[in-house]
Amino acid sequence: MATSSHAISPRKLRSDLYSYSYQNDSNTPLVIAVLASLIERTMARNERIVKNCTWALSKDTRTRVFDCHETPDLTIQSYLERIFRYTRAGPSVYVVAYVYIDRFCQANPEFRINARNVHGLLITTIMAASKYVEDMNYRNSYFARVRGADNKCNEQAGA
């Protein structure tokens, strides 16, 4: 699991959420590092659960929603930075996307975030959050290109 070199304080995160400036192209919002960390911890927990489970459903290999046949060779942090670089979605979009992920997981307790579905889940929730939060938005086809996965994977996710 990758760790960020950023020191994350509540004051810095709050400042980043409410006063982020798009003029400084070198820095991504701190909320991206926070979201990446939360998702990585969730994935690690889910991997431990699946590894320790003895019942058949935990080892189910069926393709599920957001699954992609090949996992992108990007860390969660890098993938979120890629999405930010191409969409310039504001920090609040990532917060709303995390709320969507949390609600989706609560409504679907059998769903486990893993390496096969995390990228599709992130781009889809960020796209939906962007359309809810932002004044100007990109088309779904643009988000599919930002996703960077093959067309079959994009069609599966509906991006």
mmCIF file of C-alpha atoms in Angstrom:
data_model
loop_
_atom_site.group_PDB
_atom_site.id
_atom_site.type_symbol
_atom_site.label_atom_id
_atom_site.label_comp_id
_atom_site.label_asym_id
_atom_site.label_seq_id
_atom_site.Cartn_x
_atom_site.Cartn_y
_atom_site.Cartn_z
ATOM 1 C CA MET A 1 0.000 0.000 0.000
ATOM 2 C CA ALA A 2 1.406 3.354 -1.037
ATOM 3 C CA THR A 3 1.595 6.101 1.513
ATOM 4 C CA SER A 4 1.589 9.792 0.834
ATOM 5 C CA SER A 5 4.349 12.118 1.972
ATOM 6 C CA HIS A 6 1.761 14.818 2.740
ATOM 7 C CA ALA A 7 1.082 15.609 6.367
ATOM 8 C CA ILE A 8 -2.690 15.709 6.537
ATOM 9 C CA SER A 9 -4.151 18.016 9.130
ATOM 10 C CA PRO A 10 -7.855 18.857 9.433
ATOM 11 C CA ARG A 11 -7.042 22.564 9.052
ATOM 12 C CA LYS A 12 -5.080 21.994 5.817
ATOM 13 C CA LEU A 13 -7.795 19.739 4.396
ATOM 14 C CA ARG A 14 -10.537 22.247 5.264
ATOM 15 C CA SER A 15 -8.521 25.061 3.702
ATOM 16 C CA ASP A 16 -7.909 22.949 0.602
ATOM 17 C CA LEU A 17 -11.604 22.124 0.231
ATOM 18 C CA TYR A 18 -12.826 25.702 0.452
ATOM 19 C CA SER A 19 -10.066 27.764 -1.112
ATOM 20 C CA TYR A 20 -8.390 25.588 -3.732
ATOM 21 C CA SER A 21 -6.963 27.620 -6.609
ATOM 22 C CA TYR A 22 -6.674 26.124 -10.091
ATOM 23 C CA GLN A 23 -3.902 28.551 -11.004
ATOM 24 C CA ASN A 24 -1.185 26.461 -9.352
ATOM 25 C CA ASP A 25 -0.908 23.553 -11.809
ATOM 26 C CA SER A 26 1.806 21.708 -9.889
ATOM 27 C CA ASN A 27 -0.293 20.799 -6.849
ATOM 28 C CA THR A 28 -3.244 18.481 -6.704
ATOM 29 C CA PRO A 29 -5.824 18.975 -3.958
ATOM 30 C CA LEU A 30 -5.000 17.284 -0.662
ATOM 31 C CA VAL A 31 -8.393 15.589 -0.734
ATOM 32 C CA ILE A 32 -7.034 13.318 -3.499
ATOM 33 C CA ALA A 33 -4.363 11.933 -1.155
ATOM 34 C CA VAL A 34 -6.985 11.481 1.568
ATOM 35 C CA LEU A 35 -9.382 9.663 -0.767
ATOM 36 C CA ALA A 36 -6.572 7.458 -2.105
ATOM 37 C CA SER A 37 -5.590 6.516 1.442
ATOM 38 C CA LEU A 38 -9.176 5.679 2.433
ATOM 39 C CA ILE A 39 -9.717 3.546 -0.666
ATOM 40 C CA GLU A 40 -6.375 1.738 -0.244
ATOM 41 C CA ARG A 41 -7.223 0.897 3.375
ATOM 42 C CA THR A 42 -10.631 -0.399 2.318
ATOM 43 C CA MET A 43 -9.054 -2.555 -0.387
ATOM 44 C CA ALA A 44 -6.499 -3.971 2.058
ATOM 45 C CA ARG A 45 -9.261 -4.800 4.535
ATOM 46 C CA ASN A 46 -11.318 -6.459 1.809
ATOM 47 C CA GLU A 47 -8.321 -8.522 0.666
ATOM 48 C CA ARG A 48 -7.818 -9.756 4.244
ATOM 49 C CA ILE A 49 -11.509 -10.663 4.509
ATOM 50 C CA VAL A 50 -11.484 -12.629 1.253
ATOM 51 C CA LYS A 51 -8.218 -14.346 2.167
ATOM 52 C CA ASN A 52 -9.558 -15.449 5.564
ATOM 53 C CA CYS A 53 -13.058 -16.464 4.416
ATOM 54 C CA THR A 54 -13.811 -20.122 3.994
ATOM 55 C CA TRP A 55 -17.236 -19.908 2.378
ATOM 56 C CA ALA A 56 -17.606 -20.141 -1.393
ATOM 57 C CA LEU A 57 -19.081 -16.682 -2.020
ATOM 58 C CA SER A 58 -15.899 -14.960 -0.875
ATOM 59 C CA LYS A 59 -13.934 -16.694 -3.638
ATOM 60 C CA ASP A 60 -16.555 -16.005 -6.328
ATOM 61 C CA THR A 61 -14.871 -15.175 -9.636
ATOM 62 C CA ARG A 62 -17.930 -13.923 -11.543
ATOM 63 C CA THR A 63 -17.659 -10.551 -13.224
ATOM 64 C CA ARG A 64 -19.537 -7.940 -11.239
ATOM 65 C CA VAL A 65 -20.440 -4.308 -11.685
ATOM 66 C CA PHE A 66 -17.403 -2.039 -12.269
ATOM 67 C CA ASP A 67 -15.127 -5.073 -12.845
ATOM 68 C CA CYS A 68 -12.562 -4.840 -15.599
ATOM 69 C CA HIS A 69 -10.800 -7.861 -17.069
ATOM 70 C CA GLU A 70 -7.377 -6.251 -16.776
ATOM 71 C CA THR A 71 -6.435 -4.045 -13.859
ATOM 72 C CA PRO A 72 -4.759 -0.769 -14.841
ATOM 73 C CA ASP A 73 -1.128 -0.500 -13.814
ATOM 74 C CA LEU A 74 -1.692 2.664 -11.755
ATOM 75 C CA THR A 75 -1.796 3.282 -8.040
ATOM 76 C CA ILE A 76 -5.014 4.733 -6.675
ATOM 77 C CA GLN A 77 -3.198 8.022 -6.009
ATOM 78 C CA SER A 78 -1.867 8.156 -9.592
ATOM 79 C CA TYR A 79 -5.277 7.333 -11.015
ATOM 80 C CA LEU A 80 -6.977 10.080 -9.002
ATOM 81 C CA GLU A 81 -4.253 12.527 -10.063
ATOM 82 C CA ARG A 82 -4.866 11.511 -13.691
ATOM 83 C CA ILE A 83 -8.590 12.174 -13.292
ATOM 84 C CA PHE A 84 -7.839 15.546 -11.704
ATOM 85 C CA ARG A 85 -5.336 16.485 -14.415
ATOM 86 C CA TYR A 86 -7.834 15.841 -17.219
ATOM 87 C CA THR A 87 -11.088 16.979 -15.579
ATOM 88 C CA ARG A 88 -9.966 19.671 -13.126
ATOM 89 C CA ALA A 89 -12.818 18.604 -10.876
ATOM 90 C CA GLY A 90 -12.861 20.617 -7.662
ATOM 91 C CA PRO A 91 -12.056 19.090 -4.262
ATOM 92 C CA SER A 92 -15.730 18.918 -3.326
ATOM 93 C CA VAL A 93 -16.305 16.512 -6.236
ATOM 94 C CA TYR A 94 -13.962 13.986 -4.599
ATOM 95 C CA VAL A 95 -15.738 14.331 -1.263
ATOM 96 C CA VAL A 96 -19.132 13.734 -2.893
ATOM 97 C CA ALA A 97 -17.665 10.805 -4.864
ATOM 98 C CA TYR A 98 -16.527 9.241 -1.586
ATOM 99 C CA VAL A 99 -20.032 9.675 -0.171
ATOM 100 C CA TYR A 100 -21.402 7.919 -3.269
ATOM 101 C CA ILE A 101 -18.918 5.066 -2.812
ATOM 102 C CA ASP A 102 -19.842 4.746 0.857
ATOM 103 C CA ARG A 103 -23.566 4.713 0.104
ATOM 104 C CA PHE A 104 -23.123 2.207 -2.724
ATOM 105 C CA CYS A 105 -21.163 -0.131 -0.442
ATOM 106 C CA GLN A 106 -23.775 0.199 2.317
ATOM 107 C CA ALA A 107 -26.615 -0.536 -0.108
ATOM 108 C CA ASN A 108 -24.701 -3.512 -1.572
ATOM 109 C CA PRO A 109 -23.001 -5.262 1.365
ATOM 110 C CA GLU A 110 -21.837 -8.134 -0.865
ATOM 111 C CA PHE A 111 -19.821 -5.671 -2.993
ATOM 112 C CA ARG A 112 -16.122 -5.476 -2.123
ATOM 113 C CA ILE A 113 -13.805 -2.810 -3.505
ATOM 114 C CA ASN A 114 -10.812 -4.569 -5.055
ATOM 115 C CA ALA A 115 -8.150 -4.118 -7.731
ATOM 116 C CA ARG A 116 -10.530 -5.254 -10.491
ATOM 117 C CA ASN A 117 -13.284 -2.731 -9.753
ATOM 118 C CA VAL A 118 -11.703 0.244 -7.974
ATOM 119 C CA HIS A 119 -10.802 2.215 -11.108
ATOM 120 C CA GLY A 120 -14.266 1.836 -12.626
ATOM 121 C CA LEU A 121 -15.899 2.692 -9.313
ATOM 122 C CA LEU A 122 -13.777 5.827 -8.902
ATOM 123 C CA ILE A 123 -14.274 7.228 -12.410
ATOM 124 C CA THR A 124 -18.017 6.540 -12.285
ATOM 125 C CA THR A 125 -18.572 8.159 -8.895
ATOM 126 C CA ILE A 126 -16.341 11.118 -9.765
ATOM 127 C CA MET A 127 -18.242 11.571 -13.033
ATOM 128 C CA ALA A 128 -21.605 11.495 -11.221
ATOM 129 C CA ALA A 129 -20.338 13.795 -8.455
ATOM 130 C CA SER A 130 -18.921 16.210 -11.016
ATOM 131 C CA LYS A 131 -22.267 16.412 -12.790
ATOM 132 C CA TYR A 132 -23.957 17.111 -9.455
ATOM 133 C CA VAL A 133 -21.443 19.599 -8.022
ATOM 134 C CA GLU A 134 -19.796 21.395 -10.946
ATOM 135 C CA ASP A 135 -21.404 24.040 -13.153
ATOM 136 C CA MET A 136 -19.663 22.858 -16.325
ATOM 137 C CA ASN A 137 -19.197 19.189 -17.139
ATOM 138 C CA TYR A 138 -17.659 16.846 -19.650
ATOM 139 C CA ARG A 139 -19.567 14.238 -21.615
ATOM 140 C CA ASN A 140 -19.575 10.635 -20.411
ATOM 141 C CA SER A 141 -17.434 9.705 -23.439
ATOM 142 C CA TYR A 142 -14.738 12.108 -22.236
ATOM 143 C CA PHE A 143 -14.714 10.449 -18.814
ATOM 144 C CA ALA A 144 -14.397 7.102 -20.607
ATOM 145 C CA ARG A 145 -11.241 8.358 -22.332
ATOM 146 C CA VAL A 146 -9.901 9.721 -19.032
ATOM 147 C CA ARG A 147 -10.536 6.305 -17.524
ATOM 148 C CA GLY A 148 -7.884 4.988 -19.873
ATOM 149 C CA ALA A 149 -9.240 1.441 -19.963
ATOM 150 C CA ASP A 150 -10.122 -0.575 -23.028
ATOM 151 C CA ASN A 151 -13.472 0.020 -24.756
ATOM 152 C CA LYS A 152 -14.968 -3.269 -23.555
ATOM 153 C CA CYS A 153 -14.290 -2.282 -19.948
ATOM 154 C CA ASN A 154 -15.798 1.164 -20.557
ATOM 155 C CA GLU A 155 -18.918 -0.383 -22.084
ATOM 156 C CA GLN A 156 -19.296 -2.700 -19.077
ATOM 157 C CA ALA A 157 -19.223 0.247 -16.686
ATOM 158 C CA GLY A 158 -21.477 2.398 -18.818
ATOM 159 C CA ALA A 159 -18.957 5.240 -18.904
#
